[in-house]
mmCIF file of C-alpha atoms in Angstrom:
data_model
loop_
_atom_site.group_PDB
_atom_site.id
_atom_site.type_symbol
_atom_site.label_atom_id
_atom_site.label_comp_id
_atom_site.label_asym_id
_atom_site.label_seq_id
_atom_site.Cartn_x
_atom_site.Cartn_y
_atom_site.Cartn_z
ATOM 1 C CA UNK Y 1 -40.968 45.447 -2.286
ATOM 2 C CA UNK Y 2 -41.773 42.510 0.518
ATOM 3 C CA UNK Y 3 -39.379 40.101 -1.222
ATOM 4 C CA UNK Y 4 -36.854 43.048 -2.031
ATOM 5 C CA UNK Y 5 -36.522 42.661 1.185
ATOM 6 C CA UNK Y 6 -37.008 39.390 2.049
ATOM 7 C CA UNK Y 7 -34.182 38.279 -0.398
ATOM 8 C CA UNK Y 8 -31.649 41.571 1.432
ATOM 9 C CA UNK Y 9 -32.102 39.924 4.856
ATOM 10 C CA UNK Y 10 -31.371 36.186 3.896
ATOM 11 C CA UNK Y 11 -27.573 36.948 3.038
ATOM 12 C CA UNK Y 12 -26.999 38.992 6.101
ATOM 13 C CA UNK Y 13 -27.816 36.646 8.180
ATOM 14 C CA UNK Y 14 -25.674 34.213 6.700
ATOM 15 C CA UNK Y 15 -23.226 36.861 6.682
ATOM 16 C CA UNK Y 16 -23.413 37.048 10.315
ATOM 17 C CA UNK Y 17 -23.847 33.068 11.381
ATOM 18 C CA UNK Y 18 -20.211 32.824 9.346
ATOM 19 C CA UNK Y 19 -18.374 35.239 11.044
ATOM 20 C CA UNK Y 20 -20.056 34.106 14.323
ATOM 21 C CA UNK Y 21 -18.571 30.401 13.737
ATOM 22 C CA UNK Y 22 -15.313 31.948 12.697
ATOM 23 C CA UNK Y 23 -14.828 33.271 16.143
ATOM 24 C CA UNK Y 24 -15.834 30.128 17.452
ATOM 25 C CA UNK Y 25 -15.012 27.705 15.542
ATOM 26 C CA UNK Y 26 -11.706 26.306 17.304
ATOM 27 C CA UNK Y 27 -13.475 25.387 20.848
ATOM 28 C CA UNK Y 28 -12.326 22.819 22.067
ATOM 29 C CA UNK Y 29 -15.891 21.741 23.939
ATOM 30 C CA UNK Y 30 -19.288 20.943 22.120
ATOM 31 C CA UNK Y 31 -20.336 24.553 20.369
ATOM 32 C CA UNK Y 32 -22.948 25.032 21.890
ATOM 33 C CA UNK Y 33 -23.689 27.984 24.426
ATOM 34 C CA UNK Y 34 -22.230 31.003 22.661
ATOM 35 C CA UNK Y 35 -25.385 32.815 21.708
ATOM 36 C CA UNK Y 36 -27.376 32.958 25.696
ATOM 37 C CA UNK Y 37 -23.540 32.706 27.568
ATOM 38 C CA UNK Y 38 -22.075 35.621 25.868
ATOM 39 C CA UNK Y 39 -25.053 37.799 26.156
ATOM 40 C CA UNK Y 40 -24.760 41.438 28.473
ATOM 41 C CA UNK Y 41 -28.452 40.070 29.480
ATOM 42 C CA UNK Y 42 -27.854 36.863 30.289
ATOM 43 C CA UNK Y 43 -23.719 36.507 31.853
ATOM 44 C CA UNK Y 44 -24.706 39.848 34.400
ATOM 45 C CA UNK Y 45 -25.938 36.847 37.105
ATOM 46 C CA UNK Y 46 -23.573 34.717 35.125
ATOM 47 C CA UNK Y 47 -21.217 33.064 37.601
ATOM 48 C CA UNK Y 48 -17.197 32.951 36.639
ATOM 49 C CA UNK Y 49 -15.958 30.005 34.176
ATOM 50 C CA UNK Y 50 -12.541 29.338 35.071
ATOM 51 C CA UNK Y 51 -9.995 29.190 32.425
ATOM 52 C CA UNK Y 52 -8.869 25.658 31.344
ATOM 53 C CA UNK Y 53 -5.933 24.447 32.731
ATOM 54 C CA UNK Y 54 -4.096 24.303 29.412
ATOM 55 C CA UNK Y 55 -4.915 27.760 28.882
ATOM 56 C CA UNK Y 56 -1.721 30.386 27.698
ATOM 57 C CA UNK Y 57 -2.276 32.552 30.591
ATOM 58 C CA UNK Y 58 1.512 34.134 30.558
ATOM 59 C CA UNK Y 59 1.219 34.152 27.283
ATOM 60 C CA UNK Y 60 -1.728 35.376 25.647
ATOM 61 C CA UNK Y 61 -3.656 38.651 27.573
ATOM 62 C CA UNK Y 62 -7.142 38.432 28.831
ATOM 63 C CA UNK Y 63 -8.678 41.779 29.135
ATOM 64 C CA UNK Y 64 -10.389 42.736 32.863
ATOM 65 C CA UNK Y 65 -13.727 41.300 32.986
ATOM 66 C CA UNK Y 66 -15.629 38.299 34.076
ATOM 67 C CA UNK Y 67 -15.050 35.225 32.028
ATOM 68 C CA UNK Y 68 -17.856 33.475 30.833
ATOM 69 C CA UNK Y 69 -16.993 31.152 28.445
ATOM 70 C CA UNK Y 70 -14.084 29.022 28.736
ATOM 71 C CA UNK Y 71 -13.098 26.472 25.965
ATOM 72 C CA UNK Y 72 -10.199 24.213 24.796
ATOM 73 C CA UNK Y 73 -7.573 22.160 24.872
ATOM 74 C CA UNK Y 74 -3.833 22.537 23.133
ATOM 75 C CA UNK Y 75 -4.607 20.493 20.839
ATOM 76 C CA UNK Y 76 -7.657 21.896 19.125
ATOM 77 C CA UNK Y 77 -7.285 24.818 20.520
ATOM 78 C CA UNK Y 78 -9.055 27.157 22.664
ATOM 79 C CA UNK Y 79 -12.692 29.914 22.335
ATOM 80 C CA UNK Y 80 -12.856 32.433 25.990
ATOM 81 C CA UNK Y 81 -15.315 35.080 26.435
ATOM 82 C CA UNK Y 82 -14.882 37.589 28.651
ATOM 83 C CA UNK Y 83 -17.199 40.303 29.718
ATOM 84 C CA UNK Y 84 -15.463 43.334 30.571
ATOM 85 C CA UNK Y 85 -16.103 45.579 32.935
ATOM 86 C CA UNK Y 86 -15.486 48.679 31.449
ATOM 87 C CA UNK Y 87 -16.882 49.612 28.042
ATOM 88 C CA UNK Y 88 -13.811 49.833 25.492
ATOM 89 C CA UNK Y 89 -12.716 45.621 26.448
ATOM 90 C CA UNK Y 90 -12.393 45.697 22.238
ATOM 91 C CA UNK Y 91 -9.935 48.187 21.862
ATOM 92 C CA UNK Y 92 -8.584 47.274 25.028
ATOM 93 C CA UNK Y 93 -8.032 43.837 23.967
ATOM 94 C CA UNK Y 94 -6.196 44.743 20.682
ATOM 95 C CA UNK Y 95 -4.009 46.918 22.836
ATOM 96 C CA UNK Y 96 -3.248 44.002 25.428
ATOM 97 C CA UNK Y 97 -2.482 42.068 22.177
ATOM 98 C CA UNK Y 98 -0.023 44.278 20.710
ATOM 99 C CA UNK Y 99 1.055 45.314 23.324
ATOM 100 C CA UNK Y 100 2.409 41.452 24.556
ATOM 101 C CA UNK Y 101 4.013 41.365 20.474
ATOM 102 C CA UNK Y 102 1.546 40.434 18.374
ATOM 103 C CA UNK Y 103 0.974 41.588 15.210
ATOM 104 C CA UNK Y 104 -2.443 41.658 12.520
ATOM 105 C CA UNK Y 105 -2.509 39.500 10.267
ATOM 106 C CA UNK Y 106 -5.519 40.534 8.637
ATOM 107 C CA UNK Y 107 -6.293 44.214 8.089
ATOM 108 C CA UNK Y 108 -8.665 45.042 11.897
ATOM 109 C CA UNK Y 109 -12.362 45.823 12.052
ATOM 110 C CA UNK Y 110 -14.600 47.705 14.324
ATOM 111 C CA UNK Y 111 -15.275 44.177 15.235
ATOM 112 C CA UNK Y 112 -12.629 42.019 14.513
ATOM 113 C CA UNK Y 113 -9.281 41.469 13.983
ATOM 114 C CA UNK Y 114 -7.167 38.156 14.093
ATOM 115 C CA UNK Y 115 -3.039 38.505 15.462
ATOM 116 C CA UNK Y 116 -0.399 36.122 15.936
ATOM 117 C CA UNK Y 117 3.161 35.595 16.605
ATOM 118 C CA UNK Y 118 5.602 33.032 17.128
ATOM 119 C CA UNK Y 119 3.646 30.988 18.940
ATOM 120 C CA UNK Y 120 -0.085 31.602 18.548
ATOM 121 C CA UNK Y 121 -2.935 32.827 16.327
ATOM 122 C CA UNK Y 122 -5.348 34.843 18.073
ATOM 123 C CA UNK Y 123 -8.664 36.412 16.539
ATOM 124 C CA UNK Y 124 -10.732 38.515 19.148
ATOM 125 C CA UNK Y 125 -13.780 39.999 18.261
ATOM 126 C CA UNK Y 126 -17.439 41.585 19.656
ATOM 127 C CA UNK Y 127 -21.360 41.348 19.352
ATOM 128 C CA UNK Y 128 -21.940 44.002 21.471
ATOM 129 C CA UNK Y 129 -19.813 44.454 24.483
ATOM 130 C CA UNK Y 130 -18.599 41.062 25.307
ATOM 131 C CA UNK Y 131 -15.485 39.892 23.791
ATOM 132 C CA UNK Y 132 -14.561 36.182 22.387
ATOM 133 C CA UNK Y 133 -10.920 35.130 22.460
ATOM 134 C CA UNK Y 134 -10.086 32.480 19.275
ATOM 135 C CA UNK Y 135 -6.760 31.324 20.547
ATOM 136 C CA UNK Y 136 -5.234 28.273 17.929
ATOM 137 C CA UNK Y 137 -0.883 26.979 18.563
ATOM 138 C CA UNK Y 138 0.918 27.789 15.347
#
């Protein structure tokens, strides 16, 4: 019976890892620090990160909150993780993207969605409270 649980656990871990990797896949940084930087306990004492100067802040709305991770550039795309002020960060993020003229490219789930407009594609997701944006130019 223990082996049956172990056999089911391994594919679930692989699927979770792929989901996390897809949300952080277009960062221009080294790819380290996503797990610990985005956790609520670590971010409670973390200082705010600064958006890269090339981030399209006038075109891609971010939710209000503390920026925990901000990496990337115009050539490779950006990855930004925000610890929202409230508990509805993911819903607020998707609503802000739609209000800014982005349309869903795939059906959204409770924790991830992909939006696009004529300039950018934005994958937005949450693993709990924090919200991660992966932004690429079209």
